[in-house]
mmCIF file of C-alpha atoms in Angstrom:
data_model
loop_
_atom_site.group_PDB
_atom_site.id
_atom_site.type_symbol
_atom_site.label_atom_id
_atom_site.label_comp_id
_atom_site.label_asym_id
_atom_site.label_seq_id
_atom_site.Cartn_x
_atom_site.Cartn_y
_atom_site.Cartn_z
ATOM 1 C CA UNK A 1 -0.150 -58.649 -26.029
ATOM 2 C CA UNK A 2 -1.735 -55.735 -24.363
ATOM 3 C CA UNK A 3 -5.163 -57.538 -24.689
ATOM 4 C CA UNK A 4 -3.972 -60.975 -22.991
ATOM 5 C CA UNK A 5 -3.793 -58.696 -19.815
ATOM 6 C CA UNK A 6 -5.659 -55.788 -19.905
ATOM 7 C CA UNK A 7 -8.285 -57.073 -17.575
ATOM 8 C CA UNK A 8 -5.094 -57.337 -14.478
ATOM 9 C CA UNK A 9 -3.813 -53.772 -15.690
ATOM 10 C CA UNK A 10 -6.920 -51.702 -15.477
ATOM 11 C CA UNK A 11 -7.998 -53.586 -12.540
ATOM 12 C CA UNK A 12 -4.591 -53.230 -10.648
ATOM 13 C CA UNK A 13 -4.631 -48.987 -12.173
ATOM 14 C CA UNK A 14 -8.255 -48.906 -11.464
ATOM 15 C CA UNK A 15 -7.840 -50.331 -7.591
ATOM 16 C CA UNK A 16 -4.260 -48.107 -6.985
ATOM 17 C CA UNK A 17 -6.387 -45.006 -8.190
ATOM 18 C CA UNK A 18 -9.306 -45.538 -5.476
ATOM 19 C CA UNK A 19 -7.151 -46.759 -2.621
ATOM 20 C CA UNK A 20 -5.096 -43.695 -3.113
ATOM 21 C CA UNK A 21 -7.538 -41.219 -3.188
ATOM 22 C CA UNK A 22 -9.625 -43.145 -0.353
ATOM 23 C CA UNK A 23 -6.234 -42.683 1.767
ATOM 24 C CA UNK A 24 -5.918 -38.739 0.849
ATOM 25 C CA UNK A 25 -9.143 -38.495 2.159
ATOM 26 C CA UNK A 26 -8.813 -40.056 5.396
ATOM 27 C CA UNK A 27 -5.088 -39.241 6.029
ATOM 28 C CA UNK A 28 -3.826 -36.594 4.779
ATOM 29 C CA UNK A 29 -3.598 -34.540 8.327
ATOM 30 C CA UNK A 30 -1.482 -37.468 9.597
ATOM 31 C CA UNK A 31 0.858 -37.750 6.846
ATOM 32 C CA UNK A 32 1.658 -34.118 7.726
ATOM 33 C CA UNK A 33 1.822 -34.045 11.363
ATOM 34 C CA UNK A 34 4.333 -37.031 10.683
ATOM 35 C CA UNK A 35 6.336 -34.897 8.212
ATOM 36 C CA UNK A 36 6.345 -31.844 11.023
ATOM 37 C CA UNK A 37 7.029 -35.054 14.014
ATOM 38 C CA UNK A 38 10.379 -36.171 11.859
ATOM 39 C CA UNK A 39 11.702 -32.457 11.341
ATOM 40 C CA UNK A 40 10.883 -31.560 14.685
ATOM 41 C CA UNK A 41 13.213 -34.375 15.876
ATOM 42 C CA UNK A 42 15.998 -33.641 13.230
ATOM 43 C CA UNK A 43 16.110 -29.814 14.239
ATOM 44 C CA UNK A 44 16.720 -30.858 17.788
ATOM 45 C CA UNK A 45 19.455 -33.087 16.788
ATOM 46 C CA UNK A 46 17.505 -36.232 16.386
ATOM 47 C CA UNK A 47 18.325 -38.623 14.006
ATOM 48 C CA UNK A 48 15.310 -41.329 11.798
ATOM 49 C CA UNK A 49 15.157 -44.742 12.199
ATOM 50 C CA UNK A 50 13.005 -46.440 9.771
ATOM 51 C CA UNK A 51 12.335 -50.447 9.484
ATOM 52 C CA UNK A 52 10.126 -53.282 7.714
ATOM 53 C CA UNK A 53 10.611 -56.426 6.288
ATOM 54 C CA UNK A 54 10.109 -57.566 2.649
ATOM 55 C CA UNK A 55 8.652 -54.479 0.341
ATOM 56 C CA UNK A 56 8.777 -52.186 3.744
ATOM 57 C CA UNK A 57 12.330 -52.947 4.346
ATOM 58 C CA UNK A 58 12.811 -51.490 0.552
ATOM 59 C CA UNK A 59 10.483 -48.988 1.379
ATOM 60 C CA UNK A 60 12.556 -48.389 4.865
ATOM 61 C CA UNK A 61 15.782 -48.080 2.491
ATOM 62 C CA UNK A 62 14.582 -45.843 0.322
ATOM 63 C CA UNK A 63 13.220 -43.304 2.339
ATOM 64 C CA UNK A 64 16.582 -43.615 4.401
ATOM 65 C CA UNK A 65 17.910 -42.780 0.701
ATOM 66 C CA UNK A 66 16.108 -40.021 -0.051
ATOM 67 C CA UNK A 67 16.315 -38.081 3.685
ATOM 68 C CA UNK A 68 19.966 -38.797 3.973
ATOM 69 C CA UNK A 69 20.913 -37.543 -0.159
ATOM 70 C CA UNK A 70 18.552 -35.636 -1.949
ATOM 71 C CA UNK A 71 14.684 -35.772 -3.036
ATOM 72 C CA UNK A 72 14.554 -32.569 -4.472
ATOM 73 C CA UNK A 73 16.546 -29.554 -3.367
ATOM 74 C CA UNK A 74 20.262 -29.744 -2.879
ATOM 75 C CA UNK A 75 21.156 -29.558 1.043
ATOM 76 C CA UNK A 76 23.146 -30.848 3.946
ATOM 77 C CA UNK A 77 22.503 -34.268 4.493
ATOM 78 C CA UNK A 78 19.809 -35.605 7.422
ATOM 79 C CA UNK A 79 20.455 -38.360 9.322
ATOM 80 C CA UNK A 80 18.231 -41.005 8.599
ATOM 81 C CA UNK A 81 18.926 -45.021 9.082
ATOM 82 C CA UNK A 82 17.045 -47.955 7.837
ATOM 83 C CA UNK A 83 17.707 -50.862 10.028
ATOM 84 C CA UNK A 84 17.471 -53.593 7.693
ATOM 85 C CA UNK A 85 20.304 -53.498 5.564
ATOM 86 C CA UNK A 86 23.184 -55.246 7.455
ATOM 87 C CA UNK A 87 22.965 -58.037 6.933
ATOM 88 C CA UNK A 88 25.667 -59.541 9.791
ATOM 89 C CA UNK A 89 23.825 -57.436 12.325
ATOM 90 C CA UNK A 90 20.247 -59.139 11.383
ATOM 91 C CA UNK A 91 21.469 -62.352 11.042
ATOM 92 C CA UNK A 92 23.556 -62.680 14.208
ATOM 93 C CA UNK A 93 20.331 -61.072 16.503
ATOM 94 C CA UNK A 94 18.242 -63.795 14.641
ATOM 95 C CA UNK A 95 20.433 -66.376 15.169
ATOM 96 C CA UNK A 96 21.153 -65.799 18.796
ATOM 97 C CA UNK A 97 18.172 -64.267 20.135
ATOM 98 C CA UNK A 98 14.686 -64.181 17.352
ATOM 99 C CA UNK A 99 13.719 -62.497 14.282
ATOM 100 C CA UNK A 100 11.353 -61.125 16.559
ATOM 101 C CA UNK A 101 14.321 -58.976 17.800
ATOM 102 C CA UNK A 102 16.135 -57.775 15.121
ATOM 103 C CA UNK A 103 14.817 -54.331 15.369
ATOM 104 C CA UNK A 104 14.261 -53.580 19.097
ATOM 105 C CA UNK A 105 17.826 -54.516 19.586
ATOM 106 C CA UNK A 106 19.275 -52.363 17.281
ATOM 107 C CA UNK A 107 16.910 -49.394 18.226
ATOM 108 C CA UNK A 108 18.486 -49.971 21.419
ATOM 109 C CA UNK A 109 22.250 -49.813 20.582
ATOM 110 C CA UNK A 110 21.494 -47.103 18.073
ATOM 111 C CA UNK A 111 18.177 -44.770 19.492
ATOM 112 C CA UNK A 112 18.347 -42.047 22.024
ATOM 113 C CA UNK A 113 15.448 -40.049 23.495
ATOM 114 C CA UNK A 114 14.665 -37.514 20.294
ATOM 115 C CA UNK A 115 14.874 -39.208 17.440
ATOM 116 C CA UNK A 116 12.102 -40.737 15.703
ATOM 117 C CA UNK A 117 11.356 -44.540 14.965
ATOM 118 C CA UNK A 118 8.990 -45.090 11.826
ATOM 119 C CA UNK A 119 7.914 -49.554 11.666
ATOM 120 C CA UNK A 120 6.557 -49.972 8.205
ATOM 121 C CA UNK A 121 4.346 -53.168 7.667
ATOM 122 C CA UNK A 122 1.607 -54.099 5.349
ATOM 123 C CA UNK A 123 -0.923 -56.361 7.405
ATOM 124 C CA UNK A 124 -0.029 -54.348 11.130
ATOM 125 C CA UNK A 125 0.843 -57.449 12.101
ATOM 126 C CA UNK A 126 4.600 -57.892 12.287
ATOM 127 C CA UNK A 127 5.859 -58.820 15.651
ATOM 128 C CA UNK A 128 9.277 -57.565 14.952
ATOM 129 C CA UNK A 129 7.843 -53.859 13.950
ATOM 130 C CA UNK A 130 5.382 -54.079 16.828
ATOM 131 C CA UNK A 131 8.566 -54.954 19.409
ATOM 132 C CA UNK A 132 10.939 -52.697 18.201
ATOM 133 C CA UNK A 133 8.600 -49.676 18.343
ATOM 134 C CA UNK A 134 7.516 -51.051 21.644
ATOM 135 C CA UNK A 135 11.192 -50.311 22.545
ATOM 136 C CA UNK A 136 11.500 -47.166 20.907
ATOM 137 C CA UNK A 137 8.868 -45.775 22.971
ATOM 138 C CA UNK A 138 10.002 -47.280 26.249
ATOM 139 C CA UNK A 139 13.402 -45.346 25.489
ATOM 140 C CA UNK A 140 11.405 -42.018 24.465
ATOM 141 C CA UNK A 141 11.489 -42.069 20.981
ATOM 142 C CA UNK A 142 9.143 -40.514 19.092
ATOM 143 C CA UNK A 143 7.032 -43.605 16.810
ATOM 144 C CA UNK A 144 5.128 -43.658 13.820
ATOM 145 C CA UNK A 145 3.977 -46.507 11.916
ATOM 146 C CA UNK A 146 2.792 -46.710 7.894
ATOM 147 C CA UNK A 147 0.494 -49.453 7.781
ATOM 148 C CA UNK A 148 -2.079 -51.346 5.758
ATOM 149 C CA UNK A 149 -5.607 -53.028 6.440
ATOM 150 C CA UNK A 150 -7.167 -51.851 9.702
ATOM 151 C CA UNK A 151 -3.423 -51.350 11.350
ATOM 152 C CA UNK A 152 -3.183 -54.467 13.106
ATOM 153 C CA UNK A 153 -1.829 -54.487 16.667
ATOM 154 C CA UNK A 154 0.977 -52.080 15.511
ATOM 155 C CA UNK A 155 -1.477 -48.882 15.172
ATOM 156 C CA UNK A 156 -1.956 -49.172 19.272
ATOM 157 C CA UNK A 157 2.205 -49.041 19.876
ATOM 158 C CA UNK A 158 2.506 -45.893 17.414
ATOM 159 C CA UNK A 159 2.203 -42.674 18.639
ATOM 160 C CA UNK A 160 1.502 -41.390 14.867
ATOM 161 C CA UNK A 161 -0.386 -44.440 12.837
ATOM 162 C CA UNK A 162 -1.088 -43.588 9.323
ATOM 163 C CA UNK A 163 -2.750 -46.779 7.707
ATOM 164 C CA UNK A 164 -4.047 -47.298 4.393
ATOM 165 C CA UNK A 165 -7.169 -49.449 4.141
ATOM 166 C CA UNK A 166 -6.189 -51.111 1.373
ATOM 167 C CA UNK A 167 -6.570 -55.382 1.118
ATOM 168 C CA UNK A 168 -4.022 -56.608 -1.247
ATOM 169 C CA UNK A 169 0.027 -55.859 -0.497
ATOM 170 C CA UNK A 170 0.777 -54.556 -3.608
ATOM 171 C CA UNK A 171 -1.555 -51.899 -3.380
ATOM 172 C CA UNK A 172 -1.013 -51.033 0.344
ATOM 173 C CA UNK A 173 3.009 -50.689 -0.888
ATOM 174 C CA UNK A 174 2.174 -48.177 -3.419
ATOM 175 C CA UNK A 175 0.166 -46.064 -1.602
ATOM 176 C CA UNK A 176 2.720 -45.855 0.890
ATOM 177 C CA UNK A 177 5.993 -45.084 -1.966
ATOM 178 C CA UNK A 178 3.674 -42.124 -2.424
ATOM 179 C CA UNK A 179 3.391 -41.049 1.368
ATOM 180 C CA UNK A 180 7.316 -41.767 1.533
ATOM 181 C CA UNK A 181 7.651 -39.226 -1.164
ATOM 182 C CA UNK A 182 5.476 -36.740 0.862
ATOM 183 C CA UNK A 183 6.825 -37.086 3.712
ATOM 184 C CA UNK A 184 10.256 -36.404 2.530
ATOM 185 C CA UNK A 185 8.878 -33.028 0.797
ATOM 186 C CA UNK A 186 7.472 -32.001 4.009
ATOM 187 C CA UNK A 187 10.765 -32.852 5.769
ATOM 188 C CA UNK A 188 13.080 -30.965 3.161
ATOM 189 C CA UNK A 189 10.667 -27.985 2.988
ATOM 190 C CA UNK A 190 10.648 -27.314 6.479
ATOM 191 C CA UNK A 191 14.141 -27.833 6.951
ATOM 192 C CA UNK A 192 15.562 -25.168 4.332
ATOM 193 C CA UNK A 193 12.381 -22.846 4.906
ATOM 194 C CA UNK A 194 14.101 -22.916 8.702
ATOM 195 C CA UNK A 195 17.816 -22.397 7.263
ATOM 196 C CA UNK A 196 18.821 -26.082 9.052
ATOM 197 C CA UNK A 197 19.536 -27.415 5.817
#
């Protein structure tokens, strides 16, 4: 069975391998100043607000997840919000406004000057990312961006762009589970190094 598709598993291992290391090469420094960015904010009583569609918004979800339980070390919870899971909210700005809204308008019933606004997308180039970061910065909230490709139009709306210059979705998506991961580390380190947590 194995041998039916080996030629799709060591090519997908063989191209995750060399986009990851071709992205700790590049951005390792940003991945860190975005871990130090989001506890910065959460020490001064900020809160995250993290959003994608398709694999992002999963990606969104679970770094909400692992910010607002646990990754590692047991601790107080952080306040961290991924804007794509209600469904009634998402549906009723779609309907009644545009998809291209469903984040900026709930970054603007839910941000405040402080907290931090991370738009996840694979290709750079989805408008509803690119719009509600637009809005996040207009309000003062510090934005970051984990993107794919060469960054798309989103990289020039995002104060901290860390993109992975990777072609093919899947790939892109992996790279950034890992830098998810990281940045959680980072976050929860920090945090219980400083006694906040």
């Amino acid at each position: 069975m194995r041998k039916r598709y080996s030629s799709i598993i060591d090519n997908a291992i063989r191209d995750h391998v060399s986009l990851v290391e071709a992205f700790f090469k590049e951005g390792l420094s940003k991945l860190v100043t975005l871990g130090d960015a989001i506890a910065s904010s959460l020490e001064a009583g900020g809160k995250v607000l993290l959003f994608g569609n398709g694999g992002s918004a999963a990606d969104a979800q679970h770094i909400a997840a692992e910010l607002v339980n646990r990754l590692e070390k047991n601790r107080k919870a952080i306040p961290a919000i991924a804007l794509t899971t209600d469904s009634s909210i998402i549906t009723s700005i779609a309907n009644d406004i545009s998809f291209r809204a469903i984040f900026a308008r709930q970054i603007e019933a839910l941000g405040k000057a402080g907290d931090i606004a991370i738009g996840i997308s694979t290709s750079g180039k989805s408008r509803n990312v690119y719009l509600g970061l637009k809005t996040a910065s207009r309000m003062g909230l510090a934005t970051a961006a984990l993107l794919g490709r060469d960054g798309g139009e989103i990289k020039s709306v995002a104060s901290i762009p860390i993109i992975v210059r990777g072609k093919d979705t899947q790939r892109i998506q992996e790279v950034h589970a890992i830098i998810g991961h990281l940045i959680c580390q980072i976050v929860e380190t920090r945090l219980i190094q400083g006694k906040r947590y």
